[in-house]
Amino acid sequence: MTKGASKSSASSATRKKHARKAAGKDAPLTDAPNLPKEKKLKGKDKGRGKEPPRKKVYVPPVKPQPVQQDPIDSLGLAQRLPADLLVVWRGLSKKDVLTKVKALDELRVGWIDCVHILLNDDEGHRDAEGPARLEALMASLPVWMHHLPTLFLHPSRRLRILALTTHDELLRAAPLRAQMFLHLREVASAEQVECILGSWCMAMRDPERSVALVAQRSWDVHVAAEEGGRLLLDTAKTVGSLLTFVQRALLDPLALHAYLNPVQVPVDVSAPKTVRGRPVPTPPVAAQTRRTGTETPVRAKGESDEESETDRKARLRIGALGALQWILDVRSQNAGSKSFDVVLDILSDPRLWSSLCHAQTCPFADVESFGHAQPGVRSCAWALLQALLENWPDEVARLVPVLSVAVLRSAFAESSEQVRGVMWRPLLKFLKNLPRAWEIDATFDLDKANDSESDEADDGPGTEEETKVQPTSAPLANDRESPGFADFLQFLQLGCGGSPLQGYPAVIVVLSSIPSSILLHPDSDIPASSFFSSFWAALDGHALSALDRPAKSAAFLDALLECTTFAVRRVHNARVQVGNSVYREGAENELVRVQYTRVLEEYTSRRLRIEERMAGELIAKNLVRLSEIDTCLFDDAWGAFSPAMVALSNSASADPPNTQLLLPLLKAFLILFVKGSHPRSVVDELFSRIVGNVLEKSRDALLARTQNEDTYRILHVLLDLIDSFGDSLFTGVGQAETLDGTILEHAVKILNVSPSLLTAYLSRRNDTTVTIELWRSLLRSLPSQPIYTVLPRLLDAVERHALPDHLKPIQNEFDRSIGALFADAISPPNPDALPLLLRCLTRSEGYFVTDESFDRLFQQVVAAFGEDLLRILHGEDEDVAKLVVLAGIIDVCLETRPWLAFHDGIAFSLVPDIFALAFLLPRALSMPEIPVARKIWTSWLAGAPTGLKTQVGAGICARLQDAIFHTSILVSPLDILHATAEGGIANLVVGLDDLLPTSRLLDDLLSNLRLDPAIPSLAIIQPLIPPQSSFDVAEGPDCEADQQGLGVYARGVMVLLYSCTEDRDLALANLWALRHFLALAIYAEELLEVPSLPNPAFSRIVARDVLQDLIVKIQQLTAYLLTRAGEDDGWHVHAVTSLLSGRRSNLLGGLAAFTVDLIEHAQDEDDSLHCRILYTILQHVLRDTAREEADQWLLLARRLERGSLEISLAIVLCVAQFGSEPPHLDRYRNELAAEILGITASKANSDGLRLLRLLGAAAPDPDSDVVFLQQHRAVKFVKACQGWIASDADVDEDVESEITNVLFHLVPILQNVPGSHWDFTFDLIENNLENASFEDDETLTILWRTIALIQVIQDQVLYNKALRADWKQHETTILTLLRDIVASEPKSVPASTPRTVCREAALSIMQTLPPSLVDQTTLSKLGYRVDVAPAV
């Protein structure tokens, strides 16, 4: 660029000044005459008017800063250092942060740590490489000092921490520390010392706290210590260098960063090439770069791409401000003008204090604010100001011209809460110590300041000692306003900048520092009107409408009233000192009236939302201060309140006042105003007037027949008076008597109109006699009042703790009311009655119910609860809702008085009922559980003593046992057991002996039942059924049973069965119960086999699956018990021996003793039931017995056959079927057959029948190889039977049936023996078929045995020709008879398993009828028999 085109060296302020001077001499540009418009050239002339093109001017590039050579190269250390250390130092010069971090880590771990180990090794175990490493580090310390500033101020936080940590470790090594200090003092240049100390000091105040802590530790130990490091800062040169570096960082941080991180230009250090002695030119660097396009440049855009320029400037300035603050703190230790002169130059620079300003353009310096968009910078600048004010209080006066403008124009425009938190302390201290700052700010002119600076620059260095700021004593013009004060007003308008809780307490301090010429400068007739307008603007602009509004409003009101008092005091003092020449007469009085009137308006309108007590205290406190200044000022302020106070007692007021807001003010006035003072006398007079008027109008309103809005309004005022003043309202005798009489006379009406008034009176009246009488009167009047409207109001007051504790009933005044509530709550249920009743019985019970009434009601509820529960459990009632209501009342009563549940009388009756409601009733009715019952049960278990638990548990078990044997109850036995387990009854008592039925009880129940089979035809499937002549067929109604069909005996046995199924140890311990299990199984099987006949244990409505499940459980438990209870193999001998001898052996164990007891018990009864029970037991125990043991059982059977035939039959049958064919059994059969030969026809129905049953029982299995009888004895047996039948004696059908049964076993024996016995057999068959039918249940047994005999004969004739010939002679007759029986069976017969079995056997024969017996009607008659069979 040419010389003429270069920029002027004058500053911008000087250029502006010259421009203004030139503008004064010349006419303004806007006044220039209108010149004629030039014509546009066309055609060829178009190009003539163009200016010639501007010549291109060469612009030289910016000269780069000189390259800072690495000491490795400049000192030639590359050849002297170890290769590993050289790599480390080279890594520090790289751009990449990770490379630098890796180099620092290697330096610490591989070198510095080794040096520390070497220096701390006191035992002589030194590393051989340790001294060499120490020497290498000492030689290369200049390299470290070269990189220090860059590392300490690097954008990477991690790198800064690591560098500072490494530096600290280097300094902790004494040889390295001494070498480093020597380098700083003797070797390093001033510029290098400046960079090292400056970057180190700035790192000590790094924005990152973790970085600053590391730097602070090393700086305090090695630089700021009292010895050693102190030498670094002793010279003015060192301090000056540090200040110079700090100033560079403050004023131009980017230039400092560029200086510390210069662009590295590669230097060609290779030897010049020559060709034949001539040098060969080296290609330029740019060309080399283009050729090596894949190489990375020496310096990329930056190693801190994540940090913007703005953030970089802020980080460096924060460190610089912190370093400057440290310098001020250190220099203050040597206080004096010379010490402060060192820092005066930098502190006097307005650009430094632009760090306080948040605006982009600084209002007091022609620069961009350093603090713009950087709250951290502004916070550090305020901290610097605080350090300056605390350490240099006298010298700060030299900076007032600069600081005044900077502080006032920055503080109140601050927008950051973080900065404001740091700002208030230095700001208030500054304004307190230097109040003339407001006047300086008002006279400050930025243009003049810039002109003065430019003039000083033009005048040269000779004027350095002249003052650089405007004089501070310039008078303030009337039309000149301080911009700082304008910012302060704007600050107030915004609610202290959005931080009222911090700002308003400081307003009065700021206000006290503002000169009267600025603060009280009137823009109206009222002093400080602009200030107070700005104050109220915060409320008008809703600046206090955020969270925590009451606290903010309190701070606002406190500051406003204090400022009002301060302004009034200042005006009043000025008037006293200089007369009325400054302010007009009554200006301060008008100020008080305006402000207090506005306060009352905003307070009563609730725009100023402050707590009433706080508002009263603040207003009263400031009224006292006004009274101390001048009583007339108090009267002016009181004039704003008295009209509203007087209107309190005027119920006809068009605009009724808010008594809840004004009465607390009146109360505060009475408390804070001193007795005997003028304010107190005014307030006392007003209070007496208000109370008298309110009482008079309240009584008139209550005496009126009708109530209107005025009535409610005046009573509300009376209520507020009582709430606000309490006891003080009753101090006057006349007032107390009037109020007592009014309340007592109209208590009921007040309760309906204004219950809160009555509550307030009862709580605040300090005469217990009056209040108790009033309370009893209210309780007595409740039955005649709308109780559901009035009672909740009293309950609300009690639950709010608004009534005193001494209000109690004395003579059961509330009994009628609570009785009515109880009746309404249960029958029919009233939705409003129960909540009211429960509220009366809870926390409020002491106010309404006496102890006697409570106990009476509780007993009534418990009795009703027990009766209703019993009816529901027995199906007599279904109102479960009423039961739940009663349980809820009981729960509330026990919560109120928990000890009631632990009284013996109540516990024994209530707790079992609660258990039944909680665990039995939901199961019985298949409904959800009842939580309130479970809650009562759980709480009782948690609090009851152990002894009471045991007694109540036994009582519950007894009641449950009674329930087991009551068929009218809806609860099943299984439900009872589940409820017992769920309720934890087993934990209350030792075992469940009181619950489970005893052996004696079940024996008694079983002895009263039918022990005979239901029908004789059961012999078809049960071989031990006695003949039909020995018992009657079951008939009549069903047994008494529950809704599931379970009889009393069945319910008892099932409880025991389910318990033993769950607890097998219980079953083993109670082996006696097996007899009852098997008895119940036999009854269940009978009902399944013959469902049409009555059953002793079940009714016919019982479900089949219940019976089948019962049988399966009994079979499983029987198998388990007989397996586990078995003893050694010799127990059979001991058992039989005991039975034969009649003396019980001591050797009998569990199963042996049980078997003996069973047989002995069966001998007494000798019934079919016990016979089948014994058969079930013996068929398990005799399966694997030895032949000798079976002989013993056979011997026992022979002993019992005359006295206990049924038991003998059971034993013989088990021995024959399940024994191992004992030797004496064959002999026993022959003896029976031989004995039959000697029986005459007259004894056939007695002895003959007995012997036939025994012989049939002793018959072996037809499929076995055992021979029943020899042929000759068999022939004789048949002939003997033939003689009975042929005789004139009347032989019963039972005998014929038993003969048929024995012949079934003899046919295979007699098949090869011809004779008349076959004719007898066929005649017997024909006779049986002629007398039998499927319809007659009594003949089903003989019919089934006859069919079985026919089947065995048919099987034998297939292989026996002689027998076949005899059979052919009788076949047609026999099969015709059988066919007719089958065809004649009625279609509808009761279901019966025996009949089904017999029918199936007959139909199997019908399938092979000879063709001669089948005609065209046969199939039609028999078809439905084959296709359809009655269900069983």
CSV table of C-alpha atoms in Angstrom, one decimal, residues 1070-1401:
chain,number,residue,atom,x,y,z
A,1070,ASN,CA,-53.6,-91.3,64.9
A,1071,LEU,CA,-53.8,-94.7,63.3
A,1072,TRP,CA,-57.2,-95.3,65.0
A,1073,ALA,CA,-58.7,-92.9,62.4
A,1074,LEU,CA,-58.1,-95.5,59.6
A,1075,ARG,CA,-61.2,-97.4,60.7
A,1076,HIS,CA,-63.3,-94.3,60.2
A,1077,PHE,CA,-61.6,-93.5,56.9
A,1078,LEU,CA,-62.5,-97.0,55.6
A,1079,ALA,CA,-66.0,-96.8,57.0
A,1080,LEU,CA,-66.6,-93.5,55.2
A,1081,ALA,CA,-65.1,-95.0,52.0
A,1082,ILE,CA,-67.5,-98.0,52.2
A,1083,TYR,CA,-70.5,-95.6,52.6
A,1084,ALA,CA,-69.2,-93.5,49.7
A,1085,GLU,CA,-68.8,-96.7,47.5
A,1086,GLU,CA,-72.3,-97.8,48.4
A,1087,LEU,CA,-73.8,-94.5,47.4
A,1088,LEU,CA,-71.9,-94.7,44.1
A,1089,GLU,CA,-73.1,-98.3,43.5
A,1090,VAL,CA,-76.7,-97.8,44.7
A,1091,PRO,CA,-77.4,-94.0,44.3
A,1092,SER,CA,-81.1,-94.4,44.6
A,1093,LEU,CA,-81.1,-95.5,48.2
A,1094,PRO,CA,-80.5,-93.4,51.3
A,1095,ASN,CA,-77.0,-93.5,52.8
A,1096,PRO,CA,-76.1,-93.1,56.5
A,1097,ALA,CA,-73.2,-90.7,55.8
A,1098,PHE,CA,-74.3,-88.8,52.7
A,1099,SER,CA,-77.4,-87.4,51.2
A,1100,ARG,CA,-78.2,-88.2,47.6
A,1101,ILE,CA,-77.4,-84.6,46.4
A,1102,VAL,CA,-73.7,-85.1,47.0
A,1103,ALA,CA,-71.6,-84.8,43.9
A,1104,ARG,CA,-70.0,-87.9,42.4
A,1105,ASP,CA,-66.6,-86.3,42.0
A,1106,VAL,CA,-66.6,-85.5,45.7
A,1107,LEU,CA,-67.2,-89.1,46.5
A,1108,GLN,CA,-64.7,-90.4,44.0
A,1109,ASP,CA,-62.1,-87.9,45.3
A,1110,LEU,CA,-62.8,-89.0,48.8
A,1111,ILE,CA,-62.4,-92.7,47.9
A,1112,VAL,CA,-59.1,-92.0,46.1
A,1113,LYS,CA,-57.7,-90.1,49.1
A,1114,ILE,CA,-58.7,-92.8,51.5
A,1115,GLN,CA,-57.1,-95.5,49.3
A,1116,GLN,CA,-53.9,-93.6,49.1
A,1117,LEU,CA,-53.7,-92.9,52.8
A,1118,THR,CA,-54.6,-96.5,53.6
A,1119,ALA,CA,-51.8,-97.8,51.5
A,1120,TYR,CA,-49.4,-95.3,53.1
A,1121,LEU,CA,-50.4,-96.1,56.6
A,1122,LEU,CA,-50.4,-99.9,56.2
A,1123,THR,CA,-47.0,-99.7,54.6
A,1124,ARG,CA,-45.3,-97.3,57.0
A,1125,ALA,CA,-47.0,-98.6,60.2
A,1126,GLY,CA,-46.0,-102.2,59.5
A,1127,GLU,CA,-43.5,-103.7,61.9
A,1128,ASP,CA,-41.4,-106.9,61.8
A,1129,ASP,CA,-42.8,-110.0,60.3
A,1130,GLY,CA,-43.6,-111.6,63.6
A,1131,TRP,CA,-46.3,-109.2,64.5
A,1132,HIS,CA,-49.0,-111.5,63.0
A,1133,VAL,CA,-48.3,-114.2,65.6
A,1134,HIS,CA,-48.4,-111.7,68.5
A,1135,ALA,CA,-51.7,-110.2,67.2
A,1136,VAL,CA,-53.4,-113.6,66.8
A,1137,THR,CA,-52.0,-114.8,70.1
A,1138,SER,CA,-53.4,-111.8,71.9
A,1139,LEU,CA,-56.8,-112.3,70.2
A,1140,LEU,CA,-56.9,-116.0,71.0
A,1141,SER,CA,-55.8,-115.6,74.6
A,1142,GLY,CA,-57.9,-112.6,75.3
A,1143,ARG,CA,-54.8,-110.9,76.9
A,1144,ARG,CA,-53.2,-107.9,75.2
A,1145,SER,CA,-49.5,-108.4,74.6
A,1146,ASN,CA,-47.0,-105.6,75.4
A,1147,LEU,CA,-45.2,-106.5,72.2
A,1148,LEU,CA,-48.0,-105.1,70.0
A,1149,GLY,CA,-46.9,-102.1,68.0
A,1150,GLY,CA,-48.8,-99.6,65.8
A,1151,LEU,CA,-50.4,-101.8,63.1
A,1152,ALA,CA,-50.7,-104.9,65.3
A,1153,ALA,CA,-52.4,-102.9,68.0
A,1154,PHE,CA,-54.7,-101.3,65.5
A,1155,THR,CA,-55.6,-104.7,64.0
A,1156,VAL,CA,-56.3,-106.2,67.4
A,1157,ASP,CA,-58.4,-103.2,68.4
A,1158,LEU,CA,-60.3,-103.4,65.2
A,1159,ILE,CA,-61.1,-107.1,65.6
A,1160,GLU,CA,-62.1,-106.7,69.2
A,1161,HIS,CA,-64.4,-103.8,68.3
A,1162,ALA,CA,-65.8,-105.8,65.4
A,1163,GLN,CA,-66.5,-108.8,67.7
A,1164,ASP,CA,-68.8,-106.7,69.7
A,1165,GLU,CA,-70.8,-105.5,66.7
A,1166,ASP,CA,-70.2,-108.4,64.2
A,1167,ASP,CA,-71.7,-106.2,61.5
A,1168,SER,CA,-71.2,-106.1,57.8
A,1169,LEU,CA,-69.4,-102.7,57.9
A,1170,HIS,CA,-66.6,-103.7,60.3
A,1171,CYS,CA,-66.4,-107.0,58.4
A,1172,ARG,CA,-65.6,-105.1,55.2
A,1173,ILE,CA,-63.2,-102.8,57.1
A,1174,LEU,CA,-61.3,-105.8,58.4
A,1175,TYR,CA,-61.3,-107.3,55.0
A,1176,THR,CA,-59.8,-104.2,53.5
A,1177,ILE,CA,-57.0,-104.2,56.2
A,1178,LEU,CA,-56.2,-107.9,56.0
A,1179,GLN,CA,-56.0,-108.0,52.2
A,1180,HIS,CA,-53.1,-105.6,52.5
A,1181,VAL,CA,-51.3,-107.2,55.4
A,1182,LEU,CA,-51.8,-110.9,54.3
A,1183,ARG,CA,-50.4,-110.5,50.8
A,1184,ASP,CA,-46.9,-111.4,51.7
A,1185,THR,CA,-47.4,-113.4,54.9
A,1186,ALA,CA,-45.9,-116.9,55.5
A,1187,ARG,CA,-48.0,-120.0,55.4
A,1188,GLU,CA,-47.5,-120.5,59.1
A,1189,GLU,CA,-48.8,-117.0,59.8
A,1190,ALA,CA,-51.8,-117.6,57.5
A,1191,ASP,CA,-52.5,-120.8,59.5
A,1192,GLN,CA,-52.6,-118.6,62.7
A,1193,TRP,CA,-55.2,-116.3,61.1
A,1194,LEU,CA,-57.2,-119.4,59.9
A,1195,LEU,CA,-57.0,-120.7,63.5
A,1196,LEU,CA,-58.4,-117.4,64.7
A,1197,ALA,CA,-61.2,-117.5,62.1
A,1198,ARG,CA,-62.3,-121.0,63.2
A,1199,ARG,CA,-62.3,-119.7,66.8
A,1200,LEU,CA,-64.6,-116.8,65.9
A,1201,GLU,CA,-66.9,-118.6,63.4
A,1202,ARG,CA,-69.7,-119.3,65.9
A,1203,GLY,CA,-69.6,-116.1,67.9
A,1204,SER,CA,-68.5,-113.6,65.2
A,1205,LEU,CA,-69.4,-115.2,61.9
A,1206,GLU,CA,-69.0,-112.0,59.8
A,1207,ILE,CA,-65.4,-111.4,61.2
A,1208,SER,CA,-64.6,-115.1,60.6
A,1209,LEU,CA,-65.9,-114.9,57.0
A,1210,ALA,CA,-63.7,-111.8,56.4
A,1211,ILE,CA,-60.6,-113.6,57.8
A,1212,VAL,CA,-61.2,-116.8,55.9
A,1213,LEU,CA,-61.9,-114.9,52.6
A,1214,CYS,CA,-58.6,-113.0,53.0
A,1215,VAL,CA,-56.6,-116.1,53.8
A,1216,ALA,CA,-58.1,-118.0,50.8
A,1217,GLN,CA,-57.6,-115.1,48.4
A,1218,PHE,CA,-54.5,-113.4,49.5
A,1219,GLY,CA,-52.7,-115.9,51.8
A,1220,SER,CA,-50.2,-118.4,50.6
A,1221,GLU,CA,-52.5,-121.4,50.9
A,1222,PRO,CA,-51.7,-122.5,54.4
A,1223,PRO,CA,-51.7,-126.3,55.1
A,1224,HIS,CA,-54.8,-126.3,57.3
A,1225,LEU,CA,-57.0,-124.5,54.8
A,1226,ASP,CA,-57.6,-127.6,52.7
A,1227,ARG,CA,-58.4,-129.5,55.8
A,1228,TYR,CA,-60.7,-126.8,56.9
A,1229,ARG,CA,-62.6,-127.0,53.6
A,1230,ASN,CA,-63.1,-130.7,53.9
A,1231,GLU,CA,-64.2,-130.4,57.5
A,1232,LEU,CA,-66.8,-127.8,56.5
A,1233,ALA,CA,-68.1,-130.1,53.6
A,1234,ALA,CA,-68.2,-133.1,56.0
A,1235,GLU,CA,-70.0,-131.1,58.6
A,1236,ILE,CA,-72.6,-130.1,56.0
A,1237,LEU,CA,-73.3,-133.8,55.4
A,1238,GLY,CA,-74.5,-134.1,58.9
A,1239,ILE,CA,-76.9,-131.1,58.8
A,1240,THR,CA,-80.5,-132.1,58.5
A,1241,ALA,CA,-83.0,-130.2,56.4
A,1242,SER,CA,-84.5,-128.6,59.4
A,1243,LYS,CA,-81.2,-126.9,60.2
A,1244,ALA,CA,-80.4,-126.0,56.7
A,1245,ASN,CA,-81.5,-122.4,57.1
A,1246,SER,CA,-79.3,-121.9,60.2
A,1247,ASP,CA,-76.3,-124.1,60.6
A,1248,GLY,CA,-76.4,-125.1,56.9
A,1249,LEU,CA,-76.5,-121.5,55.8
A,1250,ARG,CA,-73.5,-120.7,58.1
A,1251,LEU,CA,-71.5,-123.6,56.8
A,1252,LEU,CA,-72.3,-122.8,53.2
A,1253,ARG,CA,-71.1,-119.2,53.6
A,1254,LEU,CA,-67.9,-120.4,55.3
A,1255,LEU,CA,-67.3,-123.0,52.6
A,1256,GLY,CA,-67.9,-120.4,49.9
A,1257,ALA,CA,-65.5,-118.0,51.5
A,1258,ALA,CA,-62.9,-120.7,51.8
A,1259,ALA,CA,-63.1,-121.6,48.1
A,1260,PRO,CA,-59.9,-120.9,46.2
A,1261,ASP,CA,-59.6,-118.7,43.1
A,1262,PRO,CA,-61.2,-120.5,40.1
A,1263,ASP,CA,-58.1,-119.7,38.1
A,1264,SER,CA,-55.7,-121.2,40.6
A,1265,ASP,CA,-54.4,-124.7,40.7
A,1266,VAL,CA,-55.7,-125.3,44.3
A,1267,VAL,CA,-58.3,-128.2,44.5
A,1268,PHE,CA,-61.4,-127.1,46.3
A,1269,LEU,CA,-62.7,-130.5,47.3
A,1270,GLN,CA,-62.2,-134.1,46.3
A,1271,GLN,CA,-64.7,-135.6,43.8
A,1272,HIS,CA,-66.2,-138.0,46.2
A,1273,ARG,CA,-66.7,-135.4,48.9
A,1274,ALA,CA,-68.0,-133.0,46.3
A,1275,VAL,CA,-70.6,-135.6,45.2
A,1276,LYS,CA,-71.6,-136.2,48.7
A,1277,PHE,CA,-71.9,-132.5,49.3
A,1278,VAL,CA,-74.3,-132.1,46.3
A,1279,LYS,CA,-76.4,-135.0,47.4
A,1280,ALA,CA,-76.7,-133.5,50.9
A,1281,CYS,CA,-77.9,-130.3,49.4
A,1282,GLN,CA,-80.2,-132.2,47.1
A,1283,GLY,CA,-81.7,-133.8,50.2
A,1284,TRP,CA,-82.4,-130.4,51.8
A,1285,ILE,CA,-84.2,-129.2,48.7
A,1286,ALA,CA,-86.2,-132.5,48.2
A,1287,SER,CA,-87.3,-132.6,51.8
A,1288,ASP,CA,-90.5,-131.1,53.1
A,1289,ALA,CA,-88.6,-128.5,55.0
A,1290,ASP,CA,-89.0,-124.9,53.9
A,1291,VAL,CA,-85.5,-124.1,52.6
A,1292,ASP,CA,-84.9,-120.3,52.3
A,1293,GLU,CA,-83.7,-118.6,49.1
A,1294,ASP,CA,-80.5,-117.6,50.9
A,1295,VAL,CA,-79.6,-121.3,51.2
A,1296,GLU,CA,-80.3,-121.9,47.6
A,1297,SER,CA,-78.2,-118.8,46.7
A,1298,GLU,CA,-75.3,-120.1,48.8
A,1299,ILE,CA,-75.6,-123.6,47.2
A,1300,THR,CA,-75.5,-122.0,43.8
A,1301,ASN,CA,-72.4,-120.1,44.8
A,1302,VAL,CA,-70.6,-123.3,46.0
A,1303,LEU,CA,-71.7,-125.2,42.9
A,1304,PHE,CA,-69.9,-122.6,40.8
A,1305,HIS,CA,-66.7,-123.8,42.3
A,1306,LEU,CA,-67.6,-127.6,42.1
A,1307,VAL,CA,-68.6,-127.8,38.4
A,1308,PRO,CA,-65.0,-128.2,37.3
A,1309,ILE,CA,-64.6,-131.0,39.9
A,1310,LEU,CA,-67.7,-132.9,38.9
A,1311,GLN,CA,-67.6,-132.5,35.2
A,1312,ASN,CA,-66.4,-136.1,34.6
A,1313,VAL,CA,-68.6,-137.6,37.3
A,1314,PRO,CA,-72.1,-138.5,35.9
A,1315,GLY,CA,-75.0,-138.9,38.2
A,1316,SER,CA,-78.1,-137.4,39.7
A,1317,HIS,CA,-76.2,-134.4,41.0
A,1318,TRP,CA,-76.3,-132.9,37.5
A,1319,ASP,CA,-80.0,-133.2,37.4
A,1320,PHE,CA,-80.1,-131.4,40.8
A,1321,THR,CA,-77.9,-128.7,39.5
A,1322,PHE,CA,-80.0,-128.1,36.3
A,1323,ASP,CA,-83.2,-128.2,38.4
A,1324,LEU,CA,-81.7,-125.7,40.8
A,1325,ILE,CA,-80.8,-123.4,37.9
A,1326,GLU,CA,-84.3,-123.6,36.4
A,1327,ASN,CA,-85.8,-122.9,39.8
A,1328,ASN,CA,-83.6,-119.9,40.4
A,1329,LEU,CA,-84.5,-118.5,37.0
A,1330,GLU,CA,-88.1,-119.0,37.5
A,1331,ASN,CA,-88.1,-117.0,40.8
A,1332,ALA,CA,-85.7,-114.2,39.7
A,1333,SER,CA,-86.0,-111.0,37.8
A,1334,PHE,CA,-84.0,-107.8,37.2
A,1335,GLU,CA,-86.7,-105.7,38.7
A,1336,ASP,CA,-86.5,-107.3,42.1
A,1337,ASP,CA,-83.3,-106.2,43.9
A,1338,GLU,CA,-83.7,-109.1,46.4
A,1339,THR,CA,-83.3,-111.8,43.7
A,1340,LEU,CA,-80.4,-110.1,41.9
A,1341,THR,CA,-77.8,-111.9,43.9
A,1342,ILE,CA,-79.2,-115.4,43.2
A,1343,LEU,CA,-79.8,-114.4,39.6
A,1344,TRP,CA,-76.2,-113.3,39.2
A,1345,ARG,CA,-74.8,-116.5,40.8
A,1346,THR,CA,-77.1,-118.6,38.6
A,1347,ILE,CA,-75.8,-116.8,35.5
A,1348,ALA,CA,-72.2,-117.4,36.7
A,1349,LEU,CA,-73.0,-121.1,37.1
A,1350,ILE,CA,-74.5,-121.3,33.6
A,1351,GLN,CA,-71.4,-119.6,32.2
A,1352,VAL,CA,-69.0,-122.1,33.9
A,1353,ILE,CA,-71.1,-125.0,32.7
A,1354,GLN,CA,-71.1,-123.7,29.2
A,1355,ASP,CA,-67.3,-123.4,29.4
A,1356,GLN,CA,-67.0,-127.1,30.6
A,1357,VAL,CA,-69.3,-128.7,28.0
A,1358,LEU,CA,-67.1,-127.5,25.3
A,1359,TYR,CA,-64.6,-130.2,26.2
A,1360,ASN,CA,-66.8,-132.8,28.0
A,1361,LYS,CA,-69.0,-134.8,25.7
A,1362,ALA,CA,-71.0,-136.6,28.5
A,1363,LEU,CA,-71.7,-133.3,30.3
A,1364,ARG,CA,-72.6,-131.7,27.0
A,1365,ALA,CA,-75.3,-134.4,26.4
A,1366,ASP,CA,-76.8,-133.6,29.8
A,1367,TRP,CA,-76.6,-129.9,29.1
A,1368,LYS,CA,-78.3,-130.2,25.8
A,1369,GLN,CA,-81.3,-131.8,27.5
A,1370,HIS,CA,-81.8,-128.7,29.8
A,1371,GLU,CA,-80.2,-125.9,27.6
A,1372,THR,CA,-83.3,-124.8,25.8
A,1373,THR,CA,-85.4,-124.5,29.0
A,1374,ILE,CA,-82.7,-122.7,30.9
A,1375,LEU,CA,-81.8,-120.3,28.1
A,1376,THR,CA,-85.4,-119.6,27.4
A,1377,LEU,CA,-86.0,-118.7,31.0
A,1378,LEU,CA,-83.0,-116.4,31.0
A,1379,ARG,CA,-84.0,-114.9,27.7
A,1380,ASP,CA,-87.4,-114.1,29.1
A,1381,ILE,CA,-86.0,-112.5,32.2
A,1382,VAL,CA,-83.8,-110.2,30.1
A,1383,ALA,CA,-86.6,-109.4,27.8
A,1384,SER,CA,-89.0,-108.7,30.6
A,1385,GLU,CA,-86.8,-106.1,32.4
A,1386,PRO,CA,-88.6,-102.8,32.7
A,1387,LYS,CA,-87.0,-99.9,30.8
A,1388,SER,CA,-86.9,-97.5,33.8
A,1389,VAL,CA,-85.3,-99.0,36.9
A,1390,PRO,CA,-83.2,-97.2,39.5
A,1391,ALA,CA,-79.5,-97.0,38.7
A,1392,SER,CA,-77.6,-99.8,40.4
A,1393,THR,CA,-74.1,-101.2,39.9
A,1394,PRO,CA,-75.1,-104.7,40.9
A,1395,ARG,CA,-78.0,-104.7,38.4
A,1396,THR,CA,-75.6,-103.5,35.7
A,1397,VAL,CA,-73.1,-106.2,36.4
A,1398,CYS,CA,-75.8,-108.9,36.4
A,1399,ARG,CA,-77.3,-107.5,33.2
A,1400,GLU,CA,-73.9,-107.5,31.4
A,1401,ALA,CA,-73.4,-111.2,32.5
